[in-house]
Structure formats: C-alpha cells, structure tokens
C-alpha cells in the first residue's frame, strides 16, 4: 500500500480531497483502499543536546568548553504519539511518497522520520506540493520523482541546524561561564545565536553611527517657472563643468558661490530646452508575504511582528487565509483559477461588497507566477468567510490588508503620464545653465483607488515618481519661452541614520547585504535570495518574529513609543555586542554559511567539513576568551567575595552561599569547610582525632560535635 507523508495535517486533508475524498479518518492518518495519508505535525525529531550525550554537561562549566557531542536525533515529547503512528505506517507500506513542503526544512522533517525506521520500503518518491489547490496537488502527484534526487536539500537543512545549535550552545555557555568567573552579575543575559547576534549588531552599529555623525551643510539651487500649463520646478544638478566647488559626494558646499549664481539669474532669459512625455502603466503592488505584512501592520496599527504572526496563525486556523509563514509575494497560476469563487465569497461580507464588485476576476496580474513561488505562495484569502463575524478587531484589520493586496490583482493598472524636461537659463552675462525636472500626472487610478486613504504606504510609493506636480504638460514644447517666478537656494544638512523602528528594522532584515562591504561575501547573501523578493536578508519569516521577541524579552533590545516604537540596544545589549566577535555580529557568518550550504546542497562539500571549520572557529574563540577574559565594565561586577586561608593547603579560598548556610571551598584541594565567625572551620576531635563538625538542630543552639558520633560523644 502506498503511504503519503505530509508535513502538516492540512496538507494531508487537501491531498485526500485531491485524490477523490475516498479516505476515512483513522487515529493519526487517513486511509483509502489503495493508499494511506499521514502527517508529521511539524518537527517530530530534535537534535540531541550536549547533556543527552554527557550528563556532566548539564552543569555549565568553563572547563568543559568547547564541548563535543555527536549529531543524533531525539523524539520531541509533545509529538511522540504521532511519530509512533507514522513509523508504524512506514513499516507497513510498500511504497512511500514524501509530500513534505518543497524546501530544505520540509525535506528534512519527513526524511528524518523515514531514516529512523529500521524497516522501510525500497521505493520512496517525492511530490513537490506548494499549493493546496486540488489541481496543483494532482499535478504534483502525476510528476513524482525519486526522493534520493533531493538528498542535497536534506543535507542543506541538516548542516544549518547542527551549525546553529553548536554556535549558539557553545558561545552562550562560553560567555556566561567566563562572566561568572569574572564575578559578573548573574542577571546578565548572554544568549548567542547566529541571526539574533547579527540583528543586535545592526541595532548597535546604527546607534554608533548616529553618535559619531558630524553635521555638514550643502546647498541646492532650484527655480520655479511660470508656464502656460502651470508652474514647473527644476533644479541645477552639480557638475564639475560648472566651475563651482563640490564636496566629496559631488554636492554644492560653497554657500557664497551658489548665492552669487542665484543672484545672476535675475532678469535671465528662460526657455524649455527639451521636453519628453511617456505613458507608464503601474502594476498593482504584490500580495503580502509575512514580513511585508508585519511591516504594514506595524506602520498602520502599531502591532509587533509576533502579534501579527499570532493573528495570521489564528486566521489560518479558522481557514480564512492561506499558509501564513510564507517568504514569497507571488501566487501560483492555479490560484488564479480559484479567484472567481474567492471574490464571490468576499462579496457576501457587507464591508467588502462594493470593493469585490469593482474587480474583474479575468485579469491576471504579474503576481500569478508559479515559477517565483517557493515552498509556499503569498498570503491570500481562501474564500472561507464563515468565521468573519467572529473575528476580533485585530483579526479584521489584518484580514483586510491581506484581502486588499489580493483584490487589487484583479483591477486595472494605474496609468500615469511622466514628463521629463530641461530648462535653459541665459544670464545677462551670457552664461548658460540647464535646470532639470520631472513631473507625473495620474490619468487612471486603477488599483490605487483602494489606497486613497493611505497615501503614505510604501506599497504605492514604490512605483511613483519622486516629484508629482500633477499638471498637464501637453501645451508645452521645446524652444518655448517661459519666465522664472522664483529662485531658491536651499541649505541642507547631512542627517544621521534614523533610529530603527519595527518597520525599518524588518525592512533591513530583508536587505541586509547593503551593509556588507566585502563584495564576495555580499554576493553570497544576494545569491541566497536569488529566487525571492529579498536581496540578501538574514533570518526567515518563520524565525524573525520569535528572534526579535527573545531580544526584547531578554533585555537586549528595547522598543519604546506608542504606535511607532523606536528600537535601541539596552546596556546589556551593548555589553553583549562588545563581547562577541565581529563575524557573529555582522551578516558575514550568515553569508558564508549560505554559500557553504549551497555547496552542500550541490554535493560539493561534506557536512562534516563544514562543521569541522565551525568547530575550529569555536575552539579558537574559547581559547582566546579563556586566556584574555571578557571586557566587563566594573558596574556589572559583584563586590569581591570574602577570602580566607585554606586550613589544609593555605590557598586563598572564597566564602560561598549554600543551601544550608555559608561555606568555604578550596579549588586546590577540592575540600569544603563550614563558616564559623567568618573563617573556615576545621578541627580534629581531641578524643578520637576525627573531624569535628557544626551541628544546627531544629531547636536549641548550634554546637560542635564529632563526626564519629555515636561512638565518640565529644561536643563543644
């Protein structure tokens, strides 16, 4: 019997529907006459922790670092019941179809379960399902390929997960135990992770850049002209042939020069030197992926990324939207065929009726492109509106955003007339200057009509011209004489980069490569995202929200403000940043790993070689920090512990606090001594020569007794 294994139960249900709804529900699977369908409920296995291999690692010790432990898996307790179901079905199957998500994580989730079984069928096939549409599923089932062709995806995910675990576990323990050795406050949160440390690095460097920023001034020269069509604005672009002083970025910086030039324009002869018009048809902005939705939700409603993620999760559980942790803004071609029914269902909601009637389901925008989708497609309404009246306020606003960007895919394009022009100015001294300008005029709003109340959205600005004077220039022509109405010298000052907000930080996580100076490493990041709408980002839609939440919860980053929250590192954040190597707080490690993972997926690099190189880096960092320590400011250090002399070896020993009172411990002879009058107590019994001890009865006063009791009853 053929066994289909999906990553999620909802895919299993969709698969059963695509195969004809012949399967009946069993305990943890669906069964038909010739096949069974089961699911993994996400990850069923986790990597073993160091203490699973060596119980001594439960106690964090600087002496144990760097740790070594094998790459082995262990069942996740909360899904162990489903794991046993899947393993039993595998042992009974004659053929397996791996139907996990068509990405590295989906490949590894199902492969790990198959590999855990001692008995499995010889035939294992792969179905690449990235859309729960029945037609798309049937197409995937009709195009099965040997699962062994996807070993590269499995190795890619295995390499990354093991490397992330080793880096995080080792460096977190290293910083924490070394800080403890240097008597640092135990409240310090010194968690290390490849992505979270790089995000911390972005925030710290942003603040450092602001603090070191020096204000410089530069100047602009603009004119306003009076034309038959209305006012035209133009500016003088800096150029060396003008003979004016320019700064290092090619801007006018000599105020006196630019003001003299402005004065010379009084009474000048002015004409249109050239004018060019073209029509532009702007496609609608794309549907949302999770990150772009989080950006809009933060800007419009002040929702944090994890709040938006949670809201989309509930909408998905209510079957109102498609898979929410998506990393693409494109939809599959099959989704276009579903559109008439989805739109018709949306029209039954009173708030959506008028909008739904404005769209044309036959229009197919650039968003419908299966080749540009990944393991999942963009966020979209499913057409199931049965739960709409029960949505919370936040669920309704997030649902509205998703529906808006979906519905505009079926509206006409926005049409604009863009005019570029140059204006020739001849001074009385026979000097000639060319000023340039551009304007645009909306001829047909098209899809932008749904943004009429939100003109600040980047979703519409991305295709608009910078200068929009909205005038009809068709009455203007080259050589036409016009007049200067106003001359303006503008003083500009260089500005420091603004403090991050949730919105701007999320955007930077999509395009982090712009901060990488090494062209080779930068290209590694860009190559990683060659099939997505991102350009060298760090993290994934599935992890970014959780990572940011941890940084806030652990007191590493601070988000302050009402609607627009400004993000700054805390003192602990700055401290952690200073402790970490630059390669971890920059995007470089993610870039290099991405390149190495690509080689692994292409079977050009062994996982073990990748891990060996990482282990060497960790070993070197461990030795460096053990030798030189951490640069911890005094305010983070505890007061020195009281010291005394060991009664046995005369070494200096610290006073410690224990469950049963204070005690001294000697690191040289590995002995402990109770504290008596702030000194270590150690004395032999005068009657039997055995050690005496301090006895604290539940009632009465403490006293000294012999450890040889009851044979020796000596007390003091």
XYZ file of C-alpha atoms in Angstrom:
716
model
C 0.000 0.000 0.000
C 1.240 3.469 -0.896
C 1.830 5.826 2.029
C 1.814 9.608 1.597
C 3.619 11.572 4.319
C 2.940 15.313 4.540
C 4.447 17.897 6.868
C 1.133 19.313 8.087
C -2.303 17.842 8.670
C -3.979 20.494 6.492
C -1.889 19.355 3.507
C -2.883 15.757 4.214
C -6.562 16.787 4.178
C -6.105 18.696 0.911
C -4.273 15.718 -0.578
C -7.121 13.379 0.335
C -9.569 15.782 -1.297
C -7.474 15.945 -4.471
C -7.378 12.142 -4.617
C -11.175 11.922 -4.562
C -12.267 12.094 -0.906
C -12.226 8.320 -0.619
C -10.156 8.165 2.586
C -11.642 7.754 6.057
C -10.151 9.261 9.196
C -8.154 6.993 11.465
C -6.006 7.674 14.525
C -3.293 9.937 13.120
C -3.843 9.136 9.429
C -6.354 8.832 6.585
C -6.972 5.528 4.842
C -8.436 4.551 1.466
C -8.485 1.251 -0.378
C -5.107 1.705 -2.097
C -3.325 4.330 -0.027
C -2.841 5.953 3.334
C -2.032 9.570 4.161
C -0.323 10.660 7.373
C 1.403 13.814 8.574
C 4.284 14.926 10.781
C 2.674 17.794 12.732
C 5.817 19.807 12.030
C 9.084 18.551 13.506
C 8.904 15.091 15.115
C 12.625 14.998 15.944
C 15.060 17.444 17.513
C 18.832 17.410 17.696
C 20.221 15.832 20.842
C 21.551 18.294 23.394
C 25.074 18.047 24.840
C 23.749 16.657 28.153
C 21.960 13.848 26.269
C 25.419 12.593 25.342
C 27.264 13.503 28.533
C 25.219 14.082 31.732
C 28.096 16.160 33.123
C 27.195 18.870 30.561
C 24.001 19.619 32.493
C 26.221 21.711 34.742
C 27.632 24.665 32.835
C 31.379 24.678 33.329
C 34.057 26.761 31.649
C 36.422 23.796 31.984
C 34.171 21.651 29.740
C 34.368 24.101 26.819
C 34.463 23.562 23.953
C 32.078 20.618 24.266
C 31.861 17.714 21.847
C 28.752 15.654 21.192
C 27.548 13.575 18.232
C 24.920 14.548 15.674
C 21.958 12.452 16.744
C 18.201 12.992 16.865
C 15.712 12.513 19.689
C 11.892 12.415 19.517
C 10.074 15.569 20.572
C 7.854 14.596 23.550
C 4.772 16.611 22.514
C 4.605 14.869 19.109
C 5.884 11.421 20.147
C 2.430 9.853 19.722
C 2.188 10.970 16.084
C 5.783 9.831 15.476
C 4.873 6.274 16.512
C 1.867 6.367 14.163
C 3.992 7.471 11.197
C 6.746 4.937 11.963
C 4.219 2.100 12.158
C 2.646 3.108 8.833
C 6.099 3.267 7.205
C 6.835 -0.287 8.361
C 3.595 -1.485 6.709
C 3.934 0.449 3.426
C 5.008 -0.984 0.074
C 5.831 2.483 -1.290
C 6.283 5.958 0.242
C 5.525 9.344 -1.286
C 7.384 12.083 0.579
C 4.968 15.047 0.385
C 6.677 17.400 2.816
C 6.989 21.088 1.974
C 9.286 21.526 -1.065
C 12.057 23.308 0.826
C 15.067 22.221 2.866
C 13.157 22.133 6.177
C 10.253 20.147 4.696
C 12.662 17.680 3.106
C 14.473 17.054 6.403
C 11.330 16.767 8.548
C 9.985 13.788 6.585
C 13.393 12.273 5.753
C 14.317 12.184 9.453
C 11.223 10.100 10.208
C 11.866 7.738 7.286
C 15.516 7.348 8.293
C 14.510 6.495 11.877
C 12.750 3.322 10.724
C 14.679 0.058 10.551
C 12.136 -1.326 8.109
C 11.095 0.843 5.158
C 10.015 0.090 1.575
C 12.593 0.165 -1.233
C 10.616 2.738 -3.269
C 10.487 6.292 -1.875
C 9.177 9.008 -4.195
C 8.931 12.791 -3.833
C 5.896 15.008 -4.520
C 6.545 18.756 -4.693
C 3.333 20.293 -3.343
C 3.413 24.042 -2.704
C -0.288 24.777 -3.149
C -3.305 23.086 -1.551
C -5.307 23.640 -4.740
C -6.578 20.192 -5.909
C -5.309 20.769 -9.443
C -1.832 21.676 -8.215
C -1.738 18.626 -5.931
C -2.810 16.265 -8.723
C -0.146 17.756 -10.993
C 2.477 17.105 -8.296
C 1.282 13.511 -7.806
C 1.487 12.940 -11.571
C 5.080 14.182 -11.572
C 6.676 12.107 -8.815
C 10.469 11.870 -8.700
C 12.840 9.603 -6.748
C 13.331 11.011 -3.257
C 17.071 10.405 -3.495
C 17.283 13.262 -6.003
C 16.623 15.628 -3.080
C 19.388 14.461 -0.767
C 21.022 17.876 -1.251
C 18.037 19.657 0.365
C 18.165 17.257 3.313
C 21.897 17.809 3.823
C 21.456 21.589 3.500
C 18.947 21.688 6.366
C 20.930 19.232 8.488
C 24.123 21.250 8.060
C 22.425 24.502 9.044
C 20.531 23.187 12.067
C 23.594 21.449 13.530
C 25.792 24.511 12.939
C 23.248 26.869 14.541
C 22.983 24.585 17.564
C 26.742 24.299 18.033
C 27.364 28.010 17.621
C 24.557 29.034 19.976
C 25.183 26.445 22.681
C 28.967 26.816 22.799
C 29.234 30.616 22.694
C 26.313 31.151 25.085
C 27.959 28.902 27.668
C 31.373 30.394 26.979
C 30.295 33.986 27.625
C 28.091 33.055 30.575
C 30.631 30.912 32.457
C 33.518 33.291 31.751
C 31.403 36.197 33.020
C 30.643 34.211 36.168
C 34.342 33.507 36.624
C 34.978 37.236 36.437
C 32.301 37.702 39.142
C 29.734 39.352 36.844
C 26.113 39.857 37.828
C 24.132 36.659 37.317
C 21.223 38.667 35.835
C 23.186 39.317 32.623
C 21.561 37.669 29.595
C 24.348 36.478 27.329
C 22.426 34.394 24.779
C 24.181 33.981 21.434
C 22.654 32.986 18.096
C 23.746 33.475 14.511
C 20.739 35.567 13.442
C 19.892 37.231 16.752
C 23.508 38.361 17.217
C 23.527 39.813 13.692
C 20.272 41.687 14.435
C 21.843 43.038 17.627
C 24.828 44.105 15.529
C 22.586 46.040 13.127
C 20.983 47.933 16.018
C 24.230 48.716 17.853
C 26.044 49.885 14.717
C 23.055 52.066 13.800
C 23.331 53.843 17.169
C 27.135 54.102 16.947
C 26.819 55.692 13.510
C 24.348 58.218 14.885
C 26.639 59.089 17.801
C 29.655 59.622 15.543
C 27.740 61.590 12.911
C 29.077 65.070 12.141
C 26.676 67.591 10.643
C 27.810 69.056 7.316
C 25.981 71.559 5.110
C 25.420 71.577 1.381
C 23.229 73.689 -0.889
C 20.717 73.304 -3.700
C 19.601 75.769 -6.353
C 16.031 75.449 -7.612
C 13.803 77.605 -9.790
C 10.038 77.814 -10.177
C 8.907 78.805 -13.656
C 5.654 80.248 -14.928
C 4.341 78.328 -17.972
C 1.009 78.176 -19.856
C 0.434 74.760 -18.254
C 1.175 75.922 -14.735
C 4.274 76.030 -12.515
C 7.253 73.848 -13.425
C 10.004 73.244 -10.895
C 13.583 72.425 -11.823
C 16.968 72.249 -10.131
C 20.577 72.730 -11.146
C 22.419 69.447 -10.938
C 26.014 69.690 -9.614
C 28.663 69.102 -12.277
C 32.383 69.876 -12.476
C 31.980 71.839 -15.725
C 30.012 74.494 -13.827
C 33.262 75.525 -12.141
C 31.718 75.517 -8.655
C 33.213 73.834 -5.617
C 31.762 70.408 -4.844
C 32.141 68.276 -1.720
C 33.297 64.646 -1.623
C 29.815 63.471 -2.604
C 29.505 65.916 -5.516
C 27.232 68.483 -3.845
C 27.437 72.277 -3.793
C 29.022 73.268 -0.469
C 30.262 76.844 -1.029
C 27.359 78.994 0.131
C 28.747 82.281 -1.235
C 29.273 80.799 -4.717
C 25.791 79.358 -5.002
C 24.194 82.599 -3.726
C 26.126 84.678 -6.313
C 24.936 82.312 -9.024
C 21.342 82.699 -7.801
C 21.635 86.498 -7.984
C 22.923 86.283 -11.575
C 19.680 84.547 -12.613
C 17.634 87.688 -12.001
C 16.379 89.019 -15.345
C 17.667 85.955 -17.235
C 16.148 84.651 -20.481
C 14.422 81.300 -19.914
C 13.104 78.672 -22.341
C 12.208 74.999 -22.414
C 15.271 73.275 -23.835
C 13.740 69.808 -24.136
C 10.593 68.027 -23.039
C 9.676 64.348 -23.236
C 6.477 62.595 -22.250
C 5.770 58.900 -21.793
C 2.896 56.800 -20.550
C 3.512 54.434 -17.636
C 1.245 51.602 -16.571
C 1.948 50.544 -12.997
C 1.088 47.005 -11.990
C -0.506 46.627 -8.575
C 1.784 46.054 -5.647
C 2.170 42.364 -4.882
C 0.276 40.313 -2.279
C 1.958 40.124 1.120
C 4.482 37.688 2.429
C 4.684 37.506 6.219
C 7.441 40.109 6.607
C 5.867 42.767 4.359
C 2.564 42.252 6.200
C 4.323 42.701 9.549
C 5.820 45.964 8.266
C 2.426 47.362 7.221
C 0.743 46.155 10.430
C 3.414 47.907 12.493
C 3.134 51.141 10.475
C -0.661 51.325 10.443
C -1.689 49.706 13.721
C 1.439 49.550 15.908
C 1.329 45.741 16.037
C 4.586 43.969 16.857
C 5.874 41.258 14.497
C 4.984 38.454 16.904
C 1.470 39.896 17.377
C 0.929 39.933 13.598
C 2.300 36.400 13.331
C -0.090 35.225 16.051
C -3.054 36.924 14.352
C -2.283 35.320 10.990
C -1.961 31.973 12.754
C -5.485 32.255 14.161
C -6.813 33.373 10.755
C -5.152 30.358 9.192
C -6.610 28.030 11.848
C -10.023 29.485 11.017
C -9.317 28.560 7.362
C -9.682 32.208 6.323
C -6.200 32.669 4.801
C -3.504 30.543 3.225
C -0.252 29.426 4.926
C 0.978 32.391 6.949
C 4.763 31.887 7.352
C 5.403 32.420 3.655
C 8.519 34.045 2.186
C 7.277 34.995 -1.286
C 4.932 37.662 -2.610
C 3.823 35.652 -5.641
C 0.874 33.316 -6.142
C 0.725 30.130 -8.160
C -1.027 30.118 -11.529
C -3.590 27.700 -10.073
C -4.664 30.358 -7.579
C -5.970 32.468 -10.461
C -8.491 29.780 -11.370
C -9.880 29.903 -7.809
C -10.322 33.700 -7.897
C -13.973 33.959 -9.096
C -15.230 31.877 -6.187
C -12.969 33.588 -3.630
C -14.103 37.041 -4.788
C -17.756 35.994 -4.830
C -17.474 34.777 -1.236
C -15.784 38.001 -0.133
C -18.635 39.955 -1.726
C -21.033 38.377 0.795
C -19.308 40.361 3.577
C -21.021 43.805 3.654
C -17.724 45.619 4.221
C -16.279 44.006 1.085
C -19.261 44.024 -1.261
C -18.521 47.303 -3.064
C -14.817 46.502 -3.456
C -15.469 42.968 -4.684
C -17.805 44.391 -7.317
C -15.026 46.659 -8.596
C -12.690 43.811 -9.570
C -12.514 41.654 -12.682
C -11.528 38.013 -11.951
C -10.390 37.533 -15.552
C -7.479 39.980 -15.049
C -4.251 38.155 -14.299
C -1.569 40.346 -12.742
C 2.179 39.658 -12.530
C 1.574 38.196 -9.038
C 0.383 34.899 -10.554
C 3.689 33.253 -11.389
C 4.311 29.730 -10.119
C 7.993 29.954 -11.071
C 8.510 32.717 -8.485
C 6.846 30.903 -5.600
C 8.856 28.890 -3.084
C 7.637 26.153 -0.750
C 4.562 28.313 -0.252
C 2.797 31.099 -2.103
C 1.925 34.603 -0.888
C -0.747 35.327 1.698
C -4.244 35.227 0.217
C -7.833 34.790 1.405
C -9.147 31.263 0.925
C -12.732 32.359 0.317
C -13.916 30.770 3.570
C -15.767 33.651 5.252
C -17.883 31.589 7.652
C -15.985 32.840 10.709
C -15.712 36.518 9.683
C -18.322 37.872 12.115
C -16.427 36.228 14.974
C -13.093 37.841 14.061
C -11.558 40.132 16.671
C -10.800 43.737 15.714
C -7.136 42.942 15.041
C -8.074 39.867 13.020
C -10.358 42.017 10.870
C -7.718 44.673 10.141
C -5.056 42.080 9.254
C -7.559 40.185 7.123
C -8.462 43.474 5.385
C -4.807 44.124 4.492
C -4.406 40.623 3.063
C -7.647 40.934 1.074
C -6.745 44.425 -0.214
C -3.443 43.283 -1.706
C -5.181 40.227 -3.145
C -8.141 42.049 -4.692
C -6.045 44.708 -6.433
C -4.527 41.911 -8.549
C -7.859 41.902 -10.426
C -8.051 45.654 -11.024
C -6.775 47.736 -13.925
C -3.276 49.167 -13.832
C -2.629 52.683 -12.666
C -1.833 54.898 -15.672
C 0.364 57.976 -15.440
C 1.891 60.467 -17.838
C 5.513 61.139 -16.863
C 7.157 64.294 -18.198
C 10.894 64.946 -18.018
C 12.193 68.339 -19.103
C 15.210 70.631 -19.109
C 15.043 74.429 -18.825
C 17.758 76.619 -20.347
C 18.616 79.785 -18.425
C 20.733 82.510 -20.118
C 22.010 85.227 -17.770
C 22.648 88.840 -18.754
C 26.370 87.988 -18.647
C 25.757 85.362 -21.367
C 26.254 82.397 -19.009
C 24.116 79.323 -19.773
C 22.729 76.935 -17.158
C 20.495 73.905 -17.636
C 17.964 73.078 -14.909
C 16.178 69.719 -14.945
C 12.888 68.464 -13.614
C 10.262 65.753 -13.778
C 6.567 65.563 -13.041
C 3.880 62.944 -13.329
C 0.125 63.047 -13.717
C -2.255 60.233 -12.852
C -4.585 59.576 -15.767
C -6.304 56.473 -14.424
C -6.185 55.488 -10.730
C -6.868 51.823 -11.346
C -5.911 49.685 -8.342
C -4.637 52.723 -6.398
C -8.234 53.661 -5.617
C -8.033 51.212 -2.693
C -5.133 53.242 -1.250
C -6.982 56.567 -1.312
C -6.837 56.814 2.498
C -3.275 55.581 2.784
C -1.047 57.720 0.572
C 1.937 57.178 2.903
C 2.133 53.481 2.088
C 5.369 52.282 0.535
C 3.193 49.776 -1.260
C 2.121 52.529 -3.681
C 5.173 54.753 -3.437
C 7.477 52.092 -4.850
C 6.200 52.767 -8.378
C 5.547 56.513 -8.109
C 7.868 59.276 -9.301
C 9.518 61.445 -6.659
C 8.101 64.734 -7.963
C 4.388 64.631 -8.687
C 3.130 68.088 -9.684
C 0.071 66.594 -11.400
C -0.139 69.105 -14.291
C -0.948 68.553 -17.952
C 2.183 69.489 -19.932
C 0.775 68.792 -23.415
C 0.627 72.523 -24.224
C 4.406 72.864 -23.676
C 7.090 72.358 -26.355
C 10.865 72.650 -26.823
C 12.034 76.224 -27.505
C 9.037 77.745 -25.753
C 9.843 80.928 -23.830
C 8.831 80.942 -20.173
C 9.673 83.047 -17.139
C 11.326 82.481 -13.762
C 8.831 83.006 -10.987
C 11.076 82.201 -8.019
C 14.728 81.364 -7.266
C 15.539 79.382 -4.158
C 18.852 78.482 -2.522
C 18.195 75.662 -0.109
C 20.503 74.888 2.814
C 20.604 71.174 3.569
C 22.385 69.382 6.370
C 23.549 65.813 6.326
C 21.417 63.682 8.593
C 22.364 60.712 10.705
C 20.565 57.462 10.011
C 17.290 57.448 11.968
C 16.771 55.226 14.992
C 15.288 51.901 13.968
C 11.567 51.330 14.229
C 9.912 47.910 13.959
C 9.043 48.798 10.365
C 12.525 49.906 9.272
C 14.302 47.073 11.116
C 12.097 44.468 9.434
C 12.878 46.040 6.066
C 16.610 45.887 6.781
C 16.313 42.209 7.679
C 15.174 41.683 4.082
C 18.028 43.667 2.541
C 20.947 43.298 4.973
C 23.501 42.774 2.200
C 23.691 46.555 1.678
C 25.746 46.763 4.875
C 28.327 44.201 3.738
C 31.446 45.849 2.303
C 33.263 42.739 1.074
C 31.929 42.228 -2.496
C 32.458 38.454 -2.388
C 30.586 37.977 0.885
C 27.884 40.401 -0.249
C 27.333 38.290 -3.362
C 26.936 35.184 -1.179
C 23.993 36.876 0.559
C 22.459 38.042 -2.713
C 22.792 34.554 -4.235
C 20.923 33.113 -1.248
C 17.842 35.172 -2.123
C 18.063 34.959 -5.911
C 14.632 33.282 -6.087
C 12.840 35.566 -3.599
C 11.802 39.209 -3.347
C 14.508 39.796 -0.719
C 18.026 40.993 -1.513
C 20.457 39.393 0.878
C 18.368 39.201 4.050
C 19.004 37.381 7.323
C 16.578 35.107 9.153
C 13.383 33.626 7.740
C 9.683 34.527 8.014
C 9.289 31.573 10.373
C 12.029 32.720 12.786
C 12.361 36.532 12.686
C 9.380 37.284 14.934
C 10.498 34.799 17.585
C 14.086 36.064 17.490
C 13.041 39.709 17.904
C 10.720 38.750 20.764
C 13.595 36.989 22.551
C 15.841 40.015 22.125
C 13.150 42.193 23.734
C 12.241 39.673 26.456
C 15.898 39.113 27.398
C 16.522 42.826 27.792
C 18.937 43.050 24.846
C 16.796 45.411 22.740
C 14.251 47.961 23.894
C 11.140 49.073 21.965
C 9.745 52.374 23.225
C 6.905 54.530 21.954
C 3.211 54.203 21.286
C 2.369 53.470 17.673
C 5.823 53.943 16.168
C 8.177 52.129 18.525
C 11.847 53.095 18.380
C 14.267 50.210 18.831
C 17.516 50.733 20.723
C 20.011 48.380 22.375
C 19.977 48.270 26.181
C 23.136 48.457 28.290
C 23.151 44.668 28.315
C 22.827 44.750 24.527
C 25.874 46.960 24.137
C 27.787 44.758 26.586
C 26.901 41.567 24.716
C 27.845 43.195 21.406
C 31.284 44.108 22.752
C 31.852 40.550 23.957
C 31.053 38.904 20.626
C 33.445 38.559 17.675
C 32.655 40.852 14.745
C 31.992 37.903 12.442
C 28.990 36.966 14.610
C 27.516 40.450 14.993
C 27.757 41.143 11.253
C 25.804 39.395 8.464
C 29.071 37.818 7.286
C 28.565 34.479 9.043
C 25.090 34.090 7.505
C 26.548 34.938 4.080
C 29.417 32.469 4.329
C 27.165 29.745 5.692
C 24.688 30.349 2.862
C 27.487 29.799 0.347
C 28.687 26.653 2.110
C 25.150 25.312 2.415
C 24.706 25.854 -1.314
C 27.821 23.755 -1.931
C 26.469 21.091 0.430
C 23.120 21.020 -1.382
C 25.033 20.579 -4.658
C 27.020 17.708 -3.040
C 30.267 19.665 -3.481
C 31.000 19.968 0.243
C 30.597 17.456 3.070
C 28.588 18.433 6.150
C 31.425 17.188 8.348
C 33.893 19.552 6.669
C 31.510 22.471 7.261
C 31.133 21.536 10.927
C 34.868 20.975 11.378
C 35.580 24.502 10.185
C 32.941 25.844 12.589
C 34.352 23.774 15.471
C 37.793 25.261 14.818
C 36.334 28.774 14.990
C 34.578 27.940 18.277
C 37.765 26.381 19.678
C 39.806 29.470 18.826
C 37.220 31.788 20.387
C 37.128 29.628 23.511
C 40.909 29.710 23.898
C 41.017 33.462 23.275
C 38.370 34.277 25.852
C 39.785 31.857 28.425
C 43.194 33.467 28.031
C 42.225 37.129 27.861
C 38.822 37.149 29.588
C 35.903 39.447 28.813
C 35.974 43.224 28.939
C 33.204 43.667 31.517
C 32.652 47.186 32.965
C 33.017 47.412 36.747
C 29.358 48.277 37.246
C 28.434 44.758 36.088
C 30.779 43.078 38.581
C 29.744 41.931 42.047
C 31.625 43.021 45.139
C 34.611 40.677 45.725
C 33.774 37.620 47.787
C 35.369 37.404 51.242
C 38.527 35.291 51.145
C 40.268 33.223 53.765
C 43.132 30.739 54.012
C 42.566 27.039 53.435
C 43.306 25.168 56.728
C 44.863 22.300 54.731
C 46.915 23.858 51.880
C 46.991 27.578 52.821
C 45.468 28.621 49.436
C 43.102 31.600 49.307
C 39.524 30.325 49.298
C 36.219 32.257 48.775
C 33.180 32.369 51.021
C 30.149 30.944 49.215
C 26.433 30.747 49.942
C 24.869 27.288 50.138
C 21.529 25.696 50.843
C 22.487 25.033 54.459
C 24.435 28.222 55.100
C 27.740 29.840 54.159
C 30.805 27.724 53.441
C 34.315 27.982 52.060
C 35.550 25.892 49.139
C 39.164 25.291 48.153
C 39.783 24.862 44.440
C 43.251 23.396 45.026
C 42.475 20.546 47.400
C 38.776 20.315 46.492
C 37.633 20.471 50.118
C 34.753 22.427 51.665
C 34.634 23.943 55.148
C 31.713 25.420 57.085
C 31.919 29.097 58.028
C 32.378 29.955 61.705
C 32.944 33.567 62.726
C 33.716 34.390 59.025
C 36.532 31.824 58.926
C 36.714 28.232 57.620
C 36.125 25.743 60.447
C 38.425 22.708 60.502
C 39.416 20.958 63.754
C 40.219 17.439 64.882
C 38.380 15.811 67.810
C 40.667 15.829 70.872
C 39.319 12.438 71.927
C 39.273 10.356 68.684
C 41.113 12.615 66.146
C 38.229 12.517 63.646
C 36.920 15.785 62.137
C 34.587 17.938 64.161
C 31.515 19.480 62.525
C 28.994 22.250 63.214
C 25.557 20.894 64.150
C 22.450 23.101 63.816
C 19.483 21.383 65.487
C 15.917 22.384 64.685
C 15.544 23.531 68.314
C 18.197 24.978 70.543
C 21.591 26.484 69.848
C 24.177 25.263 67.376
C 27.111 23.305 68.730
C 30.191 21.398 67.613
C 30.130 17.629 67.592
C 32.333 14.764 66.441
C 31.766 13.107 63.100
C 32.486 9.819 64.914
C 29.158 10.017 66.779
C 27.701 7.831 68.323
C 30.970 6.020 69.133
C 32.515 9.369 70.093
C 30.214 11.747 72.006
C 32.578 14.718 72.269
C 30.846 18.133 71.909
C 31.869 21.767 72.224
